[in-house]
PDB file of C-alpha atoms in Angstrom:
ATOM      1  CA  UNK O 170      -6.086   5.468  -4.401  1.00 80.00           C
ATOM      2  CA  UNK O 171      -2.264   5.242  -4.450  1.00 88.00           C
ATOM      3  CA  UNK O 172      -1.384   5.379  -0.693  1.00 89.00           C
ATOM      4  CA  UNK O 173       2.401   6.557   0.787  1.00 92.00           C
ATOM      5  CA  UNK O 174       3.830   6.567   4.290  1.00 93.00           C
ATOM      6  CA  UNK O 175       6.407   9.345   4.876  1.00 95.00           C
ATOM      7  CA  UNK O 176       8.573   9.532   7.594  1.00 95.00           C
ATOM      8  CA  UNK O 177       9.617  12.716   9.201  1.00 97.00           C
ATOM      9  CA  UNK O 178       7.875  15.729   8.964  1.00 98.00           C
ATOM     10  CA  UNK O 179      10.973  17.657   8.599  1.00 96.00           C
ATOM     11  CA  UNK O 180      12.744  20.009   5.736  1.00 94.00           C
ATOM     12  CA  UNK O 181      12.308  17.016   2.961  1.00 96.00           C
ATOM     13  CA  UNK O 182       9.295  15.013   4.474  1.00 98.00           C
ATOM     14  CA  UNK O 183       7.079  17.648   4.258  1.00 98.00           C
ATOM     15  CA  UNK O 184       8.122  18.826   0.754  1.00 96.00           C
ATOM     16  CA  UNK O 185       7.615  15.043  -0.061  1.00 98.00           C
ATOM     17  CA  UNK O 186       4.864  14.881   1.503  1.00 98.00           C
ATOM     18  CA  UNK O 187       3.059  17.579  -0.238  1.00 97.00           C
ATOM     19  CA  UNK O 188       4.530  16.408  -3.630  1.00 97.00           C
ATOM     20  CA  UNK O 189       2.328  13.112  -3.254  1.00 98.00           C
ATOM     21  CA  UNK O 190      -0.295  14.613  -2.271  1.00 98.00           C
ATOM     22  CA  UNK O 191      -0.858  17.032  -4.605  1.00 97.00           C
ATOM     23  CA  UNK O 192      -0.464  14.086  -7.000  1.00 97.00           C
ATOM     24  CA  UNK O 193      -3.643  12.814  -5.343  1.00 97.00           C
ATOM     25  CA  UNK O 194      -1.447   9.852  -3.046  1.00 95.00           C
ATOM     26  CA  UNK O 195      -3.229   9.447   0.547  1.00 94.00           C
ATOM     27  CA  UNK O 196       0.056  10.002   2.416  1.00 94.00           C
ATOM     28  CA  UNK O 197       0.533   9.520   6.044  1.00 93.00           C
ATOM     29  CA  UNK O 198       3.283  11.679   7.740  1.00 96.00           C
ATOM     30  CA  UNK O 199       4.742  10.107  10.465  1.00 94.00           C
ATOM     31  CA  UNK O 200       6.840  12.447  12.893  1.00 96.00           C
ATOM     32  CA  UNK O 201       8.627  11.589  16.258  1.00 95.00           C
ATOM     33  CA  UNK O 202       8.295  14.871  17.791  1.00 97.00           C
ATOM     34  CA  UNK O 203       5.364  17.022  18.257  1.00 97.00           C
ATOM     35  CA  UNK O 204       3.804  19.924  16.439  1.00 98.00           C
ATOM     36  CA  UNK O 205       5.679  23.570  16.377  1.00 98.00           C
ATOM     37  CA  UNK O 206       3.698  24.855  19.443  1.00 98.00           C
ATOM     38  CA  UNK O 207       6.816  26.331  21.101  1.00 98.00           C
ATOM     39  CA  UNK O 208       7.226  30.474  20.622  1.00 98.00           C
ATOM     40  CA  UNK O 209      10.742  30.191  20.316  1.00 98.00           C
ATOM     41  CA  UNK O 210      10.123  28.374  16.966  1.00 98.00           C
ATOM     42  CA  UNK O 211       8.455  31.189  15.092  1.00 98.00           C
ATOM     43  CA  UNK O 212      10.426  34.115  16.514  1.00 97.00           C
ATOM     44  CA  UNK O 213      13.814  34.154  15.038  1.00 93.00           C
ATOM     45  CA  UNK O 214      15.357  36.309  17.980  1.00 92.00           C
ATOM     46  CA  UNK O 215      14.682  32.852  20.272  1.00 96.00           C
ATOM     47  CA  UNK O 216      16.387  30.385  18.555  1.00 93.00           C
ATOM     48  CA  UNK O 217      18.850  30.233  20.568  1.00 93.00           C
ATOM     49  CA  UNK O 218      16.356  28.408  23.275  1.00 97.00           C
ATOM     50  CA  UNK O 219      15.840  25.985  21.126  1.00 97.00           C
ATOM     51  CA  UNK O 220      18.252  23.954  21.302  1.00 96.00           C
ATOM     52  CA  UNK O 221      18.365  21.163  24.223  1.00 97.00           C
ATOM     53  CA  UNK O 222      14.688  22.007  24.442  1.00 98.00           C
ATOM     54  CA  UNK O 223      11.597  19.183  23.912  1.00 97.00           C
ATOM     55  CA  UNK O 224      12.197  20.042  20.217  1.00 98.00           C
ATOM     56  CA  UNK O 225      15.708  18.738  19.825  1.00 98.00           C
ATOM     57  CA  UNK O 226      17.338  15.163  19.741  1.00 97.00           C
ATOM     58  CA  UNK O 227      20.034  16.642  21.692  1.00 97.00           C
ATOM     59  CA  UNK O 228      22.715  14.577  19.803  1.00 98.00           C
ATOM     60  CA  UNK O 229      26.517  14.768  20.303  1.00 98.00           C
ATOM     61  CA  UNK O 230      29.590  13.680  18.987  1.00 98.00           C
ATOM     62  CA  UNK O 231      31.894  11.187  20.282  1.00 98.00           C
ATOM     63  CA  UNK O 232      34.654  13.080  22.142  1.00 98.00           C
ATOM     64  CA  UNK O 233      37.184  14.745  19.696  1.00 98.00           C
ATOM     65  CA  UNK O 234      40.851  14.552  19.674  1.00 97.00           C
ATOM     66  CA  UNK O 235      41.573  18.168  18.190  1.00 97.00           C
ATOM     67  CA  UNK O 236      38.989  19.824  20.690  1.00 97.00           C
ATOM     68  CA  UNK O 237      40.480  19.080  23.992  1.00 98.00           C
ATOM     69  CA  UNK O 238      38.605  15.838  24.591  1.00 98.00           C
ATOM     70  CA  UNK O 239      35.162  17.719  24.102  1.00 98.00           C
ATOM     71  CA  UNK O 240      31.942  16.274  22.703  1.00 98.00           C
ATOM     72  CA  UNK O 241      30.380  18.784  20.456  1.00 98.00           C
ATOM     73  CA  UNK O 242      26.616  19.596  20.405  1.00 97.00           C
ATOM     74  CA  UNK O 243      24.862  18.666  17.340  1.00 96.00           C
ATOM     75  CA  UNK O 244      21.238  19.842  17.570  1.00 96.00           C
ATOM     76  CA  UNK O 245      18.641  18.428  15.312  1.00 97.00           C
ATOM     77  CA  UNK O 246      14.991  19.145  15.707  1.00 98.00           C
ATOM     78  CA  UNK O 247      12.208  16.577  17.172  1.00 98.00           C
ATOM     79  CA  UNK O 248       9.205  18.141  15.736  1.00 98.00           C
ATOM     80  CA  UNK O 249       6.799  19.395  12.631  1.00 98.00           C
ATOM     81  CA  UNK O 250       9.605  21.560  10.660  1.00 98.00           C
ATOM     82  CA  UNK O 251      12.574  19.061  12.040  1.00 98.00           C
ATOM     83  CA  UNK O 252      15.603  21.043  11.902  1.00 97.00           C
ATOM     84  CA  UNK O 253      14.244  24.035   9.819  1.00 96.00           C
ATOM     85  CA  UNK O 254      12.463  24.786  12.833  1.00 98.00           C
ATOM     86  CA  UNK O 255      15.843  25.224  14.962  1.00 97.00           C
ATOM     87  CA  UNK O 256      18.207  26.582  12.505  1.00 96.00           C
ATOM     88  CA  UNK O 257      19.163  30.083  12.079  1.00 95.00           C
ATOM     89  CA  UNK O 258      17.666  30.093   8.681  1.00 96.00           C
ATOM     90  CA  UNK O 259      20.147  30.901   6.175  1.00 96.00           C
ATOM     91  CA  UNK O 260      19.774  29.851   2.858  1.00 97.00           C
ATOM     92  CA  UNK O 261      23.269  29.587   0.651  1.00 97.00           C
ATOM     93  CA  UNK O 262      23.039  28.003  -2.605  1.00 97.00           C
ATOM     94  CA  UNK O 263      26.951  27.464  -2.747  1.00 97.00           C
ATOM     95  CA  UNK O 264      29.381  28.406  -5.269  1.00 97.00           C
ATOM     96  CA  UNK O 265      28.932  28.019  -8.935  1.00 98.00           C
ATOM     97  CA  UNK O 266      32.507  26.509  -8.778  1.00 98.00           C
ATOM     98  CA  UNK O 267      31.530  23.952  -6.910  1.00 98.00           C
ATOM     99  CA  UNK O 268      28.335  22.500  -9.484  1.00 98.00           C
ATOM    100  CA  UNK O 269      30.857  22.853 -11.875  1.00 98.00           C
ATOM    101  CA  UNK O 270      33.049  21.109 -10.799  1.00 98.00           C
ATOM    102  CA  UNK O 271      30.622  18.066  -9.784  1.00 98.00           C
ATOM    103  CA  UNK O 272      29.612  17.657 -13.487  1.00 98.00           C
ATOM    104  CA  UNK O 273      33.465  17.936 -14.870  1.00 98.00           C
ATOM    105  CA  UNK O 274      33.478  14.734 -12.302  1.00 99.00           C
ATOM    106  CA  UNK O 275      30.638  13.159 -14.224  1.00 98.00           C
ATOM    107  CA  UNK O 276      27.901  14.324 -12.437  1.00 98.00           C
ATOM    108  CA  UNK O 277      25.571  14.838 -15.133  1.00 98.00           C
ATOM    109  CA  UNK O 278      22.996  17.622 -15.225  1.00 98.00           C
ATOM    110  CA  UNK O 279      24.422  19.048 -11.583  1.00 98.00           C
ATOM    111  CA  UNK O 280      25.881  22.187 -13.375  1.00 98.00           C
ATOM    112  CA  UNK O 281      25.719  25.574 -11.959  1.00 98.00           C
ATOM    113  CA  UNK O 282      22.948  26.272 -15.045  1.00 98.00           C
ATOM    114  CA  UNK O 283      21.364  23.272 -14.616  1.00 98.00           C
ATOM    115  CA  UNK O 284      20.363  23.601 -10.236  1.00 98.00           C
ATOM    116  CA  UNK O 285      20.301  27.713 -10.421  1.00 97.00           C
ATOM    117  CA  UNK O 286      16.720  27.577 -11.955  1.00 96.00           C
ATOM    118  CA  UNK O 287      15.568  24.978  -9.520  1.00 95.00           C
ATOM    119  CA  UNK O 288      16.986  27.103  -6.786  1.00 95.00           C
ATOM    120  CA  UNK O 289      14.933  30.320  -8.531  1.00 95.00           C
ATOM    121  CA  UNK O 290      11.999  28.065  -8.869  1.00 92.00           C
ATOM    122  CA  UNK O 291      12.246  27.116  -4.775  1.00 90.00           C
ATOM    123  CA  UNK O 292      12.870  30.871  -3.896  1.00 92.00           C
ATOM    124  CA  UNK O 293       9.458  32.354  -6.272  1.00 86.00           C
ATOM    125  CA  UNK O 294       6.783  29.124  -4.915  1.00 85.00           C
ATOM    126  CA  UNK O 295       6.649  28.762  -1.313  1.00 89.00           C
ATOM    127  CA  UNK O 296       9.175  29.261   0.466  1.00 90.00           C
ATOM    128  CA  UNK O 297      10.285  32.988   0.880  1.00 94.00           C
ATOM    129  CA  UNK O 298      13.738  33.904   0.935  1.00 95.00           C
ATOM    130  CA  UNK O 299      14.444  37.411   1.634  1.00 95.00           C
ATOM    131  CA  UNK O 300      17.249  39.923   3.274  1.00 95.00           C
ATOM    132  CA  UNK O 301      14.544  42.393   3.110  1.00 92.00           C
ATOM    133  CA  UNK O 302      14.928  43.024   6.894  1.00 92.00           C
ATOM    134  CA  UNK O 303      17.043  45.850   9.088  1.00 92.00           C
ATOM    135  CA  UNK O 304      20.164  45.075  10.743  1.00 94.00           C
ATOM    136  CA  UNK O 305      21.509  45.904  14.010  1.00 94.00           C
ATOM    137  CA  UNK O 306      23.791  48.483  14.988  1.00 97.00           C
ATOM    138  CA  UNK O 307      26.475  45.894  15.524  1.00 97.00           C
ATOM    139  CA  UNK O 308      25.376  43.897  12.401  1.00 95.00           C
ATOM    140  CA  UNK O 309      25.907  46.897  10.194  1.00 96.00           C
ATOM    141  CA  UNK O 310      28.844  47.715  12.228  1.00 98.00           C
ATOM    142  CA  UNK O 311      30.674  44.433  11.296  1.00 97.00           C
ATOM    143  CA  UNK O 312      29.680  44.574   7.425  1.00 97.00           C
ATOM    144  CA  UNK O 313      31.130  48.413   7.698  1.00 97.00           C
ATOM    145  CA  UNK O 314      34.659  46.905   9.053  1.00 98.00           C
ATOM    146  CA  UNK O 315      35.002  44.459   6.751  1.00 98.00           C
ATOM    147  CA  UNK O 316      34.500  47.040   3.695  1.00 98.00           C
ATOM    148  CA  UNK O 317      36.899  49.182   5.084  1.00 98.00           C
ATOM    149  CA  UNK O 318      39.292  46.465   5.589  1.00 98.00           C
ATOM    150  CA  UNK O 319      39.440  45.720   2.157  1.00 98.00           C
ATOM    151  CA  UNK O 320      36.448  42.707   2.116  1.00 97.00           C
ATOM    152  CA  UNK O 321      34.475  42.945  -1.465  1.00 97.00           C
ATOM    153  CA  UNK O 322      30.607  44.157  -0.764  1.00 97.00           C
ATOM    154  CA  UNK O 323      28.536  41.077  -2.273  1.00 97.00           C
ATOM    155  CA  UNK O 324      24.757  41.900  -2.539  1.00 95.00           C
ATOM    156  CA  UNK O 325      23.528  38.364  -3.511  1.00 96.00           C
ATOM    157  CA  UNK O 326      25.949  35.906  -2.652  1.00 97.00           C
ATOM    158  CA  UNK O 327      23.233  33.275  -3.772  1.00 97.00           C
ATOM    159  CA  UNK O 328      24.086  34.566  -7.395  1.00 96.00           C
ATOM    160  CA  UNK O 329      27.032  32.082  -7.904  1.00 95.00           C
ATOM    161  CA  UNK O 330      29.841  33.544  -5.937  1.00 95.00           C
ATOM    162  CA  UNK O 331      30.314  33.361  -2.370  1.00 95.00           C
ATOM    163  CA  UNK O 332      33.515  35.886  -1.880  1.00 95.00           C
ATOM    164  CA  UNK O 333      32.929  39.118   0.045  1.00 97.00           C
ATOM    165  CA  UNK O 334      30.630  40.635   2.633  1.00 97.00           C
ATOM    166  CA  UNK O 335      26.301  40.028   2.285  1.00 96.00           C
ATOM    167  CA  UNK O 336      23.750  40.248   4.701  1.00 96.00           C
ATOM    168  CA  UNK O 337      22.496  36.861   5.539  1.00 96.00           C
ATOM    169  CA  UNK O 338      19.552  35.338   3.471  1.00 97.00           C
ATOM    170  CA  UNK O 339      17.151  33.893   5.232  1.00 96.00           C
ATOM    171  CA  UNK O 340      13.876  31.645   5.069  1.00 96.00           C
ATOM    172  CA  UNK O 341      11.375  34.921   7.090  1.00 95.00           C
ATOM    173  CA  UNK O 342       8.063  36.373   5.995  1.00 94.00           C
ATOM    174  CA  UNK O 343       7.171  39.472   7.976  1.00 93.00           C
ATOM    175  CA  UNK O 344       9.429  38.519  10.739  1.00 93.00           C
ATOM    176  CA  UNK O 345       8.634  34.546  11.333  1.00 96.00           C
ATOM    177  CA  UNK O 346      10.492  32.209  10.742  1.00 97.00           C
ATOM    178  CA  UNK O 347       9.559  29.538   7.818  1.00 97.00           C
ATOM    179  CA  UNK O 348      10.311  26.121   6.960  1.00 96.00           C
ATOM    180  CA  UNK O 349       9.261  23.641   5.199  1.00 96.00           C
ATOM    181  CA  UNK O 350       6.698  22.325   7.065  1.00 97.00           C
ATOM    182  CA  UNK O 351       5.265  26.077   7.107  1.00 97.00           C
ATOM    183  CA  UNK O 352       5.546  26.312   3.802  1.00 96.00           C
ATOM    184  CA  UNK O 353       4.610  23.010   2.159  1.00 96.00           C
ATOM    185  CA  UNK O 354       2.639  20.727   4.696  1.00 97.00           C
ATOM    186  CA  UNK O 355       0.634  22.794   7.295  1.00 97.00           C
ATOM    187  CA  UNK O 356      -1.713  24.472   4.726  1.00 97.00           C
ATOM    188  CA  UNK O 357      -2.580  21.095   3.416  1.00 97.00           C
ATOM    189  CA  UNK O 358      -2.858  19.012   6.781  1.00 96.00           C
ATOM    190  CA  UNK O 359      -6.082  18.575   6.296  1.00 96.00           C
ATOM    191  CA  UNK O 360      -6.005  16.303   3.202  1.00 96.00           C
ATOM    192  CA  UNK O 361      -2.486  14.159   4.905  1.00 96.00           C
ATOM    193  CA  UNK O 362      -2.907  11.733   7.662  1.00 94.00           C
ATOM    194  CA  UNK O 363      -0.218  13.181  10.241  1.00 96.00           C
ATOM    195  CA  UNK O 364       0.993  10.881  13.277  1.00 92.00           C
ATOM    196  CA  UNK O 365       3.317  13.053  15.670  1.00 95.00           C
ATOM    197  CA  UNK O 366       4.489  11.277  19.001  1.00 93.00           C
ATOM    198  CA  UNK O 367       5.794   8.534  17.316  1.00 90.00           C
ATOM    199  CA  UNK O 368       9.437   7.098  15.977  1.00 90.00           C
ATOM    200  CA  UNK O 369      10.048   5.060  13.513  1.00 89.00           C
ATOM    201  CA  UNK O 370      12.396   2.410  13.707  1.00 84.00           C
ATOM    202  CA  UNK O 371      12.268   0.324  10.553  1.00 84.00           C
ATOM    203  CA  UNK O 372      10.611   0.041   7.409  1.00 86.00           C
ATOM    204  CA  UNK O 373       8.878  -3.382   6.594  1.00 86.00           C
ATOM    205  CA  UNK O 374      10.145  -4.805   3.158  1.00 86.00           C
ATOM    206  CA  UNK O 375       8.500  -8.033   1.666  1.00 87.00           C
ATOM    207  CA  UNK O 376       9.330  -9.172  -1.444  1.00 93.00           C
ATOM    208  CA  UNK O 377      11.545  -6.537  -2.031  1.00 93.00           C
ATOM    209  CA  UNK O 378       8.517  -4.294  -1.536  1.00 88.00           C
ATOM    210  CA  UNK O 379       8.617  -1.787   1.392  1.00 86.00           C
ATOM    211  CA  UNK O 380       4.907  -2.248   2.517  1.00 85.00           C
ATOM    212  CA  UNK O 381       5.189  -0.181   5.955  1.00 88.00           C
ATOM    213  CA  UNK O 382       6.705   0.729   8.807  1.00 88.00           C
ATOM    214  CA  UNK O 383       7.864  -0.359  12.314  1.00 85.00           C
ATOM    215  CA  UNK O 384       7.416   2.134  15.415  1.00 83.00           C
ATOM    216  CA  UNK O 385      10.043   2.239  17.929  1.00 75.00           C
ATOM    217  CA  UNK O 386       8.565   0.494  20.293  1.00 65.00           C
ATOM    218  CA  UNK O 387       8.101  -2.411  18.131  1.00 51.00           C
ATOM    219  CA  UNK O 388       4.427  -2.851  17.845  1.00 49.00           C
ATOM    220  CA  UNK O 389       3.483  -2.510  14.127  1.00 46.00           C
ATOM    221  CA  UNK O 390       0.123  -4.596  15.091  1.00 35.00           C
ATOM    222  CA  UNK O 391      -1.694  -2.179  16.569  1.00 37.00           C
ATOM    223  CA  UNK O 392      -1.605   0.807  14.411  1.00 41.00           C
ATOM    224  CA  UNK O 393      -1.963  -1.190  11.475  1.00 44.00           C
ATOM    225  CA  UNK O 394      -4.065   1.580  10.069  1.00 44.00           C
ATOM    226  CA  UNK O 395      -1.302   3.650   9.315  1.00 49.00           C
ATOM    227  CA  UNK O 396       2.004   1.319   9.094  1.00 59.00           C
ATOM    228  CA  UNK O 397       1.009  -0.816   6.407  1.00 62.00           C
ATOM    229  CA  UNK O 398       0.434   0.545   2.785  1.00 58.00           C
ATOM    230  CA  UNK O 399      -1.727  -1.972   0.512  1.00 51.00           C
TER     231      UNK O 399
END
């Protein structure tokens, strides 16, 4: 059997991961935080706790010159989901203008015809994208004062163009928040070998082969079960 280490078991690891799997690959999914035990994850109302928690690298940015000196927060998650599981959860497409425009450049096959269906195709398999859910007094509020203020209403700005008011898309079933890891690797854990706890910090090329992996700490030896590939 074909075997496949993935690292990071966030929004494209576990999509990856469950791509090689389902193409019968023995993958191992290597992750340096822990699973998505914390509430705050699932309940979309909570994010806002997330961030500095267990479940985020914490990262910053040097200080910047046009903001007063200040080093700005730049949260990225340390767990099963990555930074789908700390992210508000909108999901924007982008402009049509914008695809366009990459394959006038000479990006090939980038069109806004060409990625819409994959988008559609993301959207109807397993990851749910809805606005299907009520807004708050002030939420409806603020779409109201736009409108009157002469803002376009724009149902589905996911349909190409971006101008005007919407309601936020988001990645939710029934309330919950879902990612990736949700969506594509969880229901299949069972068949992928998944290491949490543990950072990668380089990947072992021979030959001009990648053959494995090397843990932070530096000790490929000892897990030699699950850093090298055959």
């Amino acid at each position: 059997m074909r075997t496949a280490i993935v690292v990071g078991a966030g929004t494209s690891g576990a999509i990856v991961a469950r791509r090689l799997a389902d193409a019968g690959v023995a993958v191992t999914l290597i992750e340096a935080g822990g699973y998505d035990t914390n509430p705050a994850i699932h309940d979309p109302s909570r994010a806002g706790e997330l961030w500095h928690s267990a479940e985020d690298w914490d990262f910053y940015t040097v200080p910047q010159e046009h903001a007063a000196g200040r080093r700005l927060h730049l949260p990225r998650g340390k767990v099963t989901g990555g930074s789908h599981a700390l992210n508000a959860m909108i999901w924007v497409r982008g402009a049509a203008s914008d695809y366009d425009g990459w394959e006038r450049d000479g990006a090939t096959g980038w069109g806004w015809s060409d990625v819409e269906p994959v988008y559609e195709a993301i959207e109807n398999d397993l990851l749910p994208v809805t606005d299907d859910y009520p807004l708050s007094p002030i939420q409806a509020s603020i779409i109201e004062a736009a409108m009157q203020e002469g803002l376009p209403h724009n149902p589905d700005y996911n349909a190409g163009t971006l101008d005007g008011i919407s309601q936020e898309q988001v990645t939710m079933r029934d309330g919950r928040r879902v990612n990736t890891w949700m969506a594509y690797a969880q229901p299949i854990a069972d068949r992928l070998t998944v290491v949490t706890g543990r950072e990668v910090h380089s990947v072992i090329v021979e030959d001009g082969r990648a053959l494995g992996v090397r843990l932070g700490e530096g000790a490929d030896a000892e897990c030699g079960q699950f850093l090298r590939r055959p």
